[in-house]
Amino acid sequence: MNTSFVYDSPVTGSRFVGRRHDVDILRNLLSGGNSTVVYGEPGCGCMSLVQQTLAQMKMQTPEMIVAEIDFSRCRTTEDLLVSFSDGLLKACGSSPSEYREFVQSGLAGAHFVFDQDQFDAHGLTVSMNWMPDDVDIMKTFDFPAFLAEQKQAKLVILVRQFQNVLFSPDNDAILDAMEKVIERQDNDYVFIFTGSRFNRLREIFDVRRCFWHIVERIIPSDVNPDLIADFVYHNFQLTGKVLEKDLVVSTAGMLRCNMRYVNHLFSIVDSMAKGYVNKGTISDAMRIMLSVYTPHFFNAVCSLTDFQLSLLKAIVHGETRFSTAGVIDRYCLNSSANVKRVKDALVKKELVWFDEQDVPHIQDPLFEYWLRQEYFAL
């Protein structure tokens, strides 16, 4: 279905709302040879920001090569190394003979091979014939320099779900090797790291301080609700529907301007409305959208202990000083030591995050709305 309200994939062009300054910053960093990490709360639009930036860069530099690498299915060191090398080869090569040549030349001395059977069966351009070791790790992350030289083109390496590197028992060696490669890289290739697990990425880049001062951090800025209102209003006008911009602004604010949810909600409104859109139509659409996510939200709270659920309730109530006697007693949190354990558990479950002032934030705005309006019925 052709719709302006896309919520199931990154958007670019006329569907990309706001964040022009973020695009300029990211484009300038990448053009200057600076690797970056782009991360934020789920659904905030990180991938749209990246794809919009790369689309603009491709227009200016058509010969630029973008290698998209996905770590979402990677749980072992071998998975990570093969996935990384395979993504690079598919972006830079075009035939089995070229893949074989690049593997034999660029990964010589390591346990990588081009296996025709694996290629025919699974499309893999590179496989391993032995358990990976430190040489394999270093060869893998030196591979971009070799390919950039072979292709004589700017190489942008987009790594999705980068936080999954923590699943590898060799994650320290992998992160160390990548740091060394990025420290000595030139302008021929750059990395963009992204992921959907906000707290795990913060653990890598902020807590463990990997890539400190050598990878620039970009957290997408908030989208101006007035720009969202203009976008929704314009697209409704195209189909002969009318709604008040103030209604869009208030609805976007309720969803913390999370573009995934904004687009999902107004795609439902668009399918329901025939002429004038009122507050009742918005409420009906919100109810429909919540029905889609409620089973996921209910499973999330069912996985919590009583202490974890109590702390989550305190956060929804606006509490921030959880170790005070009054809060501990009011929410039956037992002790300040227990509060610390419970906070850590909620962070690991990727339900909340705590900023530099230790103020809690529920990651998912629709989950927060559901907790407030339905589960805790505040």
Short mmCIF file of C-alpha atoms in Angstrom, two decimals:
data_model
loop_
_atom_site.label_atom_id
_atom_site.label_comp_id
_atom_site.label_asym_id
_atom_site.label_seq_id
_atom_site.Cartn_x
_atom_site.Cartn_y
_atom_site.Cartn_z
CA MET A 1 0.00 0.00 0.00
CA ASN A 2 1.33 3.42 -0.98
CA THR A 3 1.23 5.63 2.10
CA SER A 4 3.15 8.62 3.40
CA PHE A 5 3.06 7.21 6.93
CA VAL A 6 5.73 4.51 6.90
CA TYR A 7 6.54 2.86 10.24
CA ASP A 8 7.94 -0.57 9.27
CA SER A 9 11.21 0.60 7.68
CA PRO A 10 13.57 3.60 7.60
CA VAL A 11 12.36 6.58 5.58
CA THR A 12 14.16 9.08 3.35
CA GLY A 13 13.27 11.98 1.10
CA SER A 14 9.91 13.67 1.63
CA ARG A 15 8.97 11.16 4.35
CA PHE A 16 11.97 12.15 6.47
CA VAL A 17 10.78 14.76 8.99
CA GLY A 18 13.07 17.25 10.74
CA ARG A 19 16.63 16.56 11.90
CA ARG A 20 18.19 18.38 8.96
CA HIS A 21 20.92 19.62 11.28
CA ASP A 22 21.63 16.04 12.43
CA VAL A 23 21.97 15.01 8.77
CA ASP A 24 24.44 17.83 8.14
CA ILE A 25 26.52 16.86 11.17
CA LEU A 26 26.62 13.16 10.26
CA ARG A 27 27.39 13.87 6.61
CA ASN A 28 30.25 16.22 7.53
CA LEU A 29 31.72 13.72 9.98
CA LEU A 30 31.63 10.86 7.48
CA SER A 31 32.95 13.01 4.64
CA GLY A 32 35.82 14.05 6.89
CA GLY A 33 36.77 10.43 7.59
CA ASN A 34 35.28 10.24 11.11
CA SER A 35 33.61 7.02 12.22
CA THR A 36 30.39 7.47 14.20
CA VAL A 37 27.91 5.68 16.41
CA VAL A 38 24.25 6.66 16.02
CA TYR A 39 21.98 5.43 18.78
CA GLY A 40 18.95 6.38 20.80
CA GLU A 41 15.74 5.01 22.24
CA PRO A 42 14.04 2.37 20.04
CA GLY A 43 11.92 3.83 17.25
CA CYS A 44 13.45 7.29 17.52
CA GLY A 45 14.60 7.20 13.89
CA CYS A 46 18.31 6.39 13.99
CA MET A 47 18.24 4.32 10.80
CA SER A 48 16.21 6.94 8.96
CA LEU A 49 18.81 9.53 9.92
CA VAL A 50 21.60 7.28 8.66
CA GLN A 51 19.84 6.35 5.42
CA GLN A 52 18.89 9.96 4.68
CA THR A 53 22.52 10.99 5.18
CA LEU A 54 23.87 8.20 2.99
CA ALA A 55 21.35 9.02 0.25
CA GLN A 56 22.62 12.60 0.17
CA MET A 57 26.24 11.47 0.16
CA LYS A 58 25.61 9.05 -2.71
CA MET A 59 24.23 11.93 -4.79
CA GLN A 60 27.43 13.90 -4.20
CA THR A 61 29.79 10.91 -4.52
CA PRO A 62 28.17 8.27 -6.78
CA GLU A 63 31.22 6.00 -6.60
CA MET A 64 30.87 5.69 -2.81
CA ILE A 65 30.30 2.09 -1.67
CA VAL A 66 28.04 1.34 1.32
CA ALA A 67 28.54 -2.04 2.98
CA GLU A 68 25.60 -2.93 5.24
CA ILE A 69 26.47 -5.50 7.90
CA ASP A 70 23.89 -6.96 10.28
CA PHE A 71 24.98 -8.51 13.59
CA SER A 72 21.41 -9.32 14.68
CA ARG A 73 21.89 -13.09 14.29
CA CYS A 74 25.47 -13.16 15.60
CA ARG A 75 26.14 -14.90 18.91
CA THR A 76 29.66 -16.26 18.43
CA THR A 77 33.02 -14.92 17.31
CA GLU A 78 32.79 -16.91 14.08
CA ASP A 79 29.33 -15.48 13.38
CA LEU A 80 30.62 -11.93 13.80
CA LEU A 81 33.74 -12.36 11.67
CA VAL A 82 31.92 -14.15 8.86
CA SER A 83 29.03 -11.68 8.89
CA PHE A 84 31.40 -8.70 8.77
CA SER A 85 33.54 -10.11 5.96
CA ASP A 86 30.51 -11.34 4.00
CA GLY A 87 28.87 -7.91 4.11
CA LEU A 88 32.03 -6.24 2.84
CA LEU A 89 32.48 -8.74 0.03
CA LYS A 90 28.89 -8.45 -1.19
CA ALA A 91 29.23 -4.67 -1.33
CA CYS A 92 32.59 -4.70 -3.11
CA GLY A 93 32.41 -7.84 -5.26
CA SER A 94 30.02 -9.02 -7.93
CA SER A 95 30.88 -12.63 -8.82
CA PRO A 96 32.11 -15.85 -7.22
CA SER A 97 35.48 -15.48 -8.90
CA GLU A 98 35.88 -11.97 -7.49
CA TYR A 99 34.83 -13.09 -4.03
CA ARG A 100 37.38 -15.92 -4.14
CA GLU A 101 40.13 -13.56 -5.26
CA PHE A 102 39.37 -11.02 -2.51
CA VAL A 103 39.30 -13.73 0.17
CA GLN A 104 42.56 -15.27 -0.98
CA SER A 105 44.32 -11.90 -1.23
CA GLY A 106 42.76 -9.75 1.48
CA LEU A 107 42.33 -12.46 4.12
CA ALA A 108 45.48 -14.45 3.38
CA GLY A 109 47.05 -16.10 6.41
CA ALA A 110 43.73 -16.43 8.24
CA HIS A 111 41.16 -19.23 8.42
CA PHE A 112 38.86 -17.78 5.77
CA VAL A 113 37.94 -19.50 2.51
CA PHE A 114 35.51 -19.06 -0.32
CA ASP A 115 33.39 -22.21 -0.22
CA GLN A 116 31.41 -22.72 -3.43
CA ASP A 117 28.98 -25.10 -1.71
CA GLN A 118 28.24 -22.57 1.03
CA PHE A 119 27.81 -19.86 -1.56
CA ASP A 120 25.40 -21.97 -3.62
CA ALA A 121 23.40 -23.11 -0.58
CA HIS A 122 23.37 -19.99 1.60
CA GLY A 123 24.85 -17.16 -0.46
CA LEU A 124 27.86 -16.90 1.84
CA THR A 125 30.84 -15.29 0.14
CA VAL A 126 33.23 -16.30 2.92
CA SER A 127 33.42 -19.18 5.40
CA MET A 128 35.85 -20.35 8.09
CA ASN A 129 37.69 -23.65 8.02
CA TRP A 130 38.89 -23.54 11.64
CA MET A 131 38.07 -22.01 14.97
CA PRO A 132 38.79 -18.24 14.88
CA ASP A 133 41.85 -16.86 16.63
CA ASP A 134 43.45 -13.44 17.17
CA VAL A 135 44.92 -13.41 13.66
CA ASP A 136 41.47 -13.96 12.16
CA ILE A 137 40.05 -11.11 14.25
CA MET A 138 42.75 -8.67 13.17
CA LYS A 139 42.57 -9.75 9.52
CA THR A 140 38.81 -9.26 9.51
CA PHE A 141 38.95 -5.65 10.61
CA ASP A 142 41.93 -4.87 8.38
CA PHE A 143 39.85 -6.10 5.43
CA PRO A 144 38.13 -2.72 4.75
CA ALA A 145 41.48 -1.05 4.06
CA PHE A 146 42.33 -3.73 1.51
CA LEU A 147 38.96 -3.49 -0.24
CA ALA A 148 38.94 0.31 -0.31
CA GLU A 149 42.33 0.23 -2.00
CA GLN A 150 41.19 -2.41 -4.49
CA LYS A 151 38.03 -0.53 -5.42
CA GLN A 152 39.59 2.95 -5.28
CA ALA A 153 36.37 4.26 -3.77
CA LYS A 154 35.07 5.68 -0.51
CA LEU A 155 33.82 2.78 1.64
CA VAL A 156 31.17 3.36 4.30
CA ILE A 157 30.65 0.39 6.62
CA LEU A 158 27.24 0.43 8.33
CA VAL A 159 27.09 -2.09 11.18
CA ARG A 160 23.58 -2.79 12.45
CA GLN A 161 22.88 -4.28 15.90
CA PHE A 162 26.47 -3.65 16.88
CA GLN A 163 25.71 -4.32 20.56
CA ASN A 164 25.62 -8.06 19.75
CA VAL A 165 29.39 -8.03 19.75
CA LEU A 166 29.01 -8.41 23.53
CA PHE A 167 27.64 -11.93 23.03
CA SER A 168 31.03 -13.10 21.75
CA PRO A 169 33.38 -14.54 24.40
CA ASP A 170 36.12 -12.69 22.51
CA ASN A 171 34.34 -9.33 22.62
CA ASP A 172 37.31 -7.60 24.29
CA ALA A 173 39.67 -8.75 21.53
CA ILE A 174 37.17 -7.78 18.82
CA LEU A 175 36.58 -4.30 20.23
CA ASP A 176 40.32 -3.81 20.74
CA ALA A 177 41.06 -4.82 17.14
CA MET A 178 38.41 -2.46 15.82
CA GLU A 179 39.78 0.37 17.92
CA LYS A 180 43.25 -0.15 16.47
CA VAL A 181 41.89 -0.20 12.91
CA ILE A 182 39.82 2.96 13.39
CA GLU A 183 42.70 4.81 15.07
CA ARG A 184 44.90 4.35 12.01
CA GLN A 185 42.22 4.62 9.32
CA ASP A 186 42.42 7.26 6.62
CA ASN A 187 39.62 8.86 4.66
CA ASP A 188 39.15 5.79 2.41
CA TYR A 189 36.69 4.09 4.76
CA VAL A 190 34.57 4.92 7.78
CA PHE A 191 32.31 3.03 10.17
CA ILE A 192 28.75 3.79 11.27
CA PHE A 193 27.68 1.75 14.29
CA THR A 194 23.97 1.42 15.14
CA GLY A 195 21.79 -0.83 17.26
CA SER A 196 18.40 -1.17 18.90
CA ARG A 197 19.59 -2.03 22.41
CA PHE A 198 20.17 1.40 23.86
CA ASN A 199 21.68 0.37 27.21
CA ARG A 200 24.03 -2.20 25.66
CA LEU A 201 25.37 0.41 23.26
CA ARG A 202 25.82 2.81 26.18
CA GLU A 203 27.74 0.06 27.96
CA ILE A 204 30.15 -0.20 25.02
CA PHE A 205 30.59 3.47 24.23
CA ASP A 206 29.90 5.26 27.53
CA VAL A 207 30.54 2.83 30.38
CA ARG A 208 33.43 0.80 28.98
CA ARG A 209 34.50 3.81 26.88
CA CYS A 210 35.46 1.77 23.87
CA PHE A 211 36.45 3.94 20.90
CA TRP A 212 36.74 6.89 23.27
CA HIS A 213 37.69 10.04 21.34
CA ILE A 214 38.03 8.11 18.06
CA VAL A 215 34.35 7.51 17.26
CA GLU A 216 31.91 10.43 17.29
CA ARG A 217 28.62 9.88 19.11
CA ILE A 218 25.33 11.09 17.64
CA ILE A 219 22.05 10.78 19.52
CA PRO A 220 19.26 12.03 17.22
CA SER A 221 17.74 15.30 18.38
CA ASP A 222 14.05 15.55 19.19
CA VAL A 223 11.82 16.09 16.17
CA ASN A 224 10.00 19.42 16.35
CA PRO A 225 6.27 18.64 16.85
CA ASP A 226 5.36 21.58 14.60
CA LEU A 227 7.26 19.92 11.74
CA ILE A 228 5.37 16.69 12.44
CA ALA A 229 2.10 18.61 12.34
CA ASP A 230 3.02 20.17 9.00
CA PHE A 231 3.94 16.75 7.60
CA VAL A 232 0.70 15.08 8.74
CA TYR A 233 -1.47 18.04 7.73
CA HIS A 234 0.04 18.18 4.24
CA ASN A 235 -0.42 14.46 3.59
CA PHE A 236 -3.99 14.48 4.83
CA GLN A 237 -4.74 17.41 2.54
CA LEU A 238 -3.57 15.36 -0.43
CA THR A 239 -6.37 12.85 0.22
CA GLY A 240 -9.03 15.49 0.94
CA LYS A 241 -8.98 15.07 4.72
CA VAL A 242 -8.78 17.83 7.28
CA LEU A 243 -7.46 17.92 10.84
CA GLU A 244 -6.28 20.58 13.24
CA LYS A 245 -2.52 20.99 13.54
CA ASP A 246 -2.84 21.52 17.30
CA LEU A 247 -4.36 18.05 17.57
CA VAL A 248 -1.34 16.57 15.78
CA VAL A 249 1.07 18.51 18.02
CA SER A 250 -0.57 17.25 21.22
CA THR A 251 -0.71 13.67 19.91
CA ALA A 252 2.94 13.75 18.85
CA GLY A 253 3.90 15.10 22.27
CA MET A 254 2.02 12.26 23.96
CA LEU A 255 4.19 9.85 21.92
CA ARG A 256 7.35 11.88 22.68
CA CYS A 257 7.62 12.59 18.93
CA ASN A 258 8.68 8.98 18.35
CA MET A 259 8.38 8.82 14.57
CA ARG A 260 7.66 5.09 14.40
CA TYR A 261 4.60 5.48 16.60
CA VAL A 262 3.58 8.79 15.05
CA ASN A 263 3.60 7.24 11.57
CA HIS A 264 1.84 4.09 12.77
CA LEU A 265 -0.89 6.06 14.51
CA PHE A 266 -1.59 8.42 11.61
CA SER A 267 -1.54 5.59 9.09
CA ILE A 268 -4.44 4.14 11.09
CA VAL A 269 -6.16 7.52 11.26
CA ASP A 270 -5.68 7.92 7.51
CA SER A 271 -7.36 4.57 6.87
CA MET A 272 -10.31 5.40 9.16
CA ALA A 273 -11.07 9.01 8.33
CA LYS A 274 -13.24 10.13 5.42
CA GLY A 275 -13.28 13.88 5.90
CA TYR A 276 -12.76 15.86 9.09
CA VAL A 277 -10.53 14.20 11.70
CA ASN A 278 -11.53 14.92 15.28
CA LYS A 279 -10.18 13.93 18.67
CA GLY A 280 -12.45 10.89 18.77
CA THR A 281 -10.87 9.51 15.60
CA ILE A 282 -7.42 9.93 17.13
CA SER A 283 -8.57 8.13 20.30
CA ASP A 284 -10.02 5.25 18.29
CA ALA A 285 -6.77 4.95 16.31
CA MET A 286 -4.74 4.97 19.53
CA ARG A 287 -6.90 2.16 20.90
CA ILE A 288 -6.32 0.12 17.73
CA MET A 289 -2.57 0.72 17.81
CA LEU A 290 -2.39 -0.21 21.50
CA SER A 291 -4.18 -3.48 20.77
CA VAL A 292 -1.27 -4.44 18.51
CA TYR A 293 1.39 -3.76 21.15
CA THR A 294 -0.45 -4.74 24.34
CA PRO A 295 0.50 -8.46 24.20
CA HIS A 296 4.18 -7.47 23.92
CA PHE A 297 3.85 -4.98 26.78
CA PHE A 298 1.97 -7.48 28.95
CA ASN A 299 4.67 -10.11 28.38
CA ALA A 300 7.26 -7.53 29.41
CA VAL A 301 5.60 -6.80 32.77
CA CYS A 302 4.88 -10.48 33.39
CA SER A 303 8.62 -11.15 33.20
CA LEU A 304 9.28 -8.72 36.07
CA THR A 305 9.64 -9.55 39.73
CA ASP A 306 7.44 -7.77 42.27
CA PHE A 307 10.32 -5.45 43.20
CA GLN A 308 11.01 -4.62 39.54
CA LEU A 309 7.35 -3.90 38.90
CA SER A 310 7.19 -1.70 42.00
CA LEU A 311 10.18 0.33 40.89
CA LEU A 312 8.67 0.70 37.41
CA LYS A 313 5.49 2.00 39.04
CA ALA A 314 7.54 4.49 41.05
CA ILE A 315 9.18 5.71 37.83
CA VAL A 316 5.78 6.16 36.16
CA HIS A 317 4.69 8.14 39.25
CA GLY A 318 7.62 10.49 38.66
CA GLU A 319 9.82 9.37 41.55
CA THR A 320 13.58 9.83 41.12
CA ARG A 321 15.04 9.43 44.63
CA PHE A 322 14.43 5.72 45.03
CA SER A 323 16.75 5.11 47.97
CA THR A 324 14.96 7.48 50.32
CA ALA A 325 13.09 5.90 53.20
CA GLY A 326 9.75 7.29 52.05
CA VAL A 327 9.98 5.86 48.53
CA ILE A 328 11.32 2.52 49.75
CA ASP A 329 8.43 2.21 52.20
CA ARG A 330 5.74 3.51 49.82
CA TYR A 331 6.66 1.09 47.03
CA CYS A 332 7.81 -1.86 49.22
CA LEU A 333 11.35 -1.82 47.77
CA ASN A 334 12.89 -3.37 50.89
CA SER A 335 16.27 -1.53 51.04
CA SER A 336 18.59 0.84 49.17
CA ALA A 337 20.81 -2.11 48.26
CA ASN A 338 17.81 -3.86 46.75
CA VAL A 339 16.93 -0.69 44.83
CA LYS A 340 20.35 -0.78 43.19
CA ARG A 341 19.86 -4.40 42.11
CA VAL A 342 16.38 -3.69 40.78
CA LYS A 343 17.55 -0.64 38.81
CA ASP A 344 20.29 -2.73 37.20
CA ALA A 345 17.76 -5.42 36.30
CA LEU A 346 15.42 -2.95 34.56
CA VAL A 347 18.37 -1.52 32.64
CA LYS A 348 19.44 -5.00 31.48
CA LYS A 349 15.89 -5.70 30.36
CA GLU A 350 16.11 -2.52 28.22
CA LEU A 351 12.97 -1.08 29.79
CA VAL A 352 14.54 2.03 31.31
CA TRP A 353 17.76 4.01 31.19
CA PHE A 354 19.30 6.43 33.66
CA ASP A 355 20.95 9.67 32.58
CA GLU A 356 24.04 11.35 34.05
CA GLN A 357 21.93 12.76 36.91
CA ASP A 358 20.55 9.26 37.60
CA VAL A 359 17.09 10.33 36.44
CA PRO A 360 15.14 7.37 35.00
CA HIS A 361 13.58 7.33 31.53
CA ILE A 362 11.26 4.64 30.21
CA GLN A 363 12.65 3.82 26.78
CA ASP A 364 9.42 3.14 24.93
CA PRO A 365 6.92 6.04 24.98
CA LEU A 366 3.96 3.85 24.05
CA PHE A 367 4.89 1.38 26.80
CA GLU A 368 4.97 4.30 29.25
CA TYR A 369 1.57 5.46 28.01
CA TRP A 370 0.17 1.93 28.38
CA LEU A 371 1.56 1.62 31.91
CA ARG A 372 0.11 4.98 32.90
CA GLN A 373 -3.28 4.66 31.26
CA GLU A 374 -4.04 0.96 31.45
CA TYR A 375 -1.76 -1.20 33.57
CA PHE A 376 -1.36 1.10 36.57
CA ALA A 377 -4.45 3.15 35.54
CA LEU A 378 -3.11 6.38 37.00
#
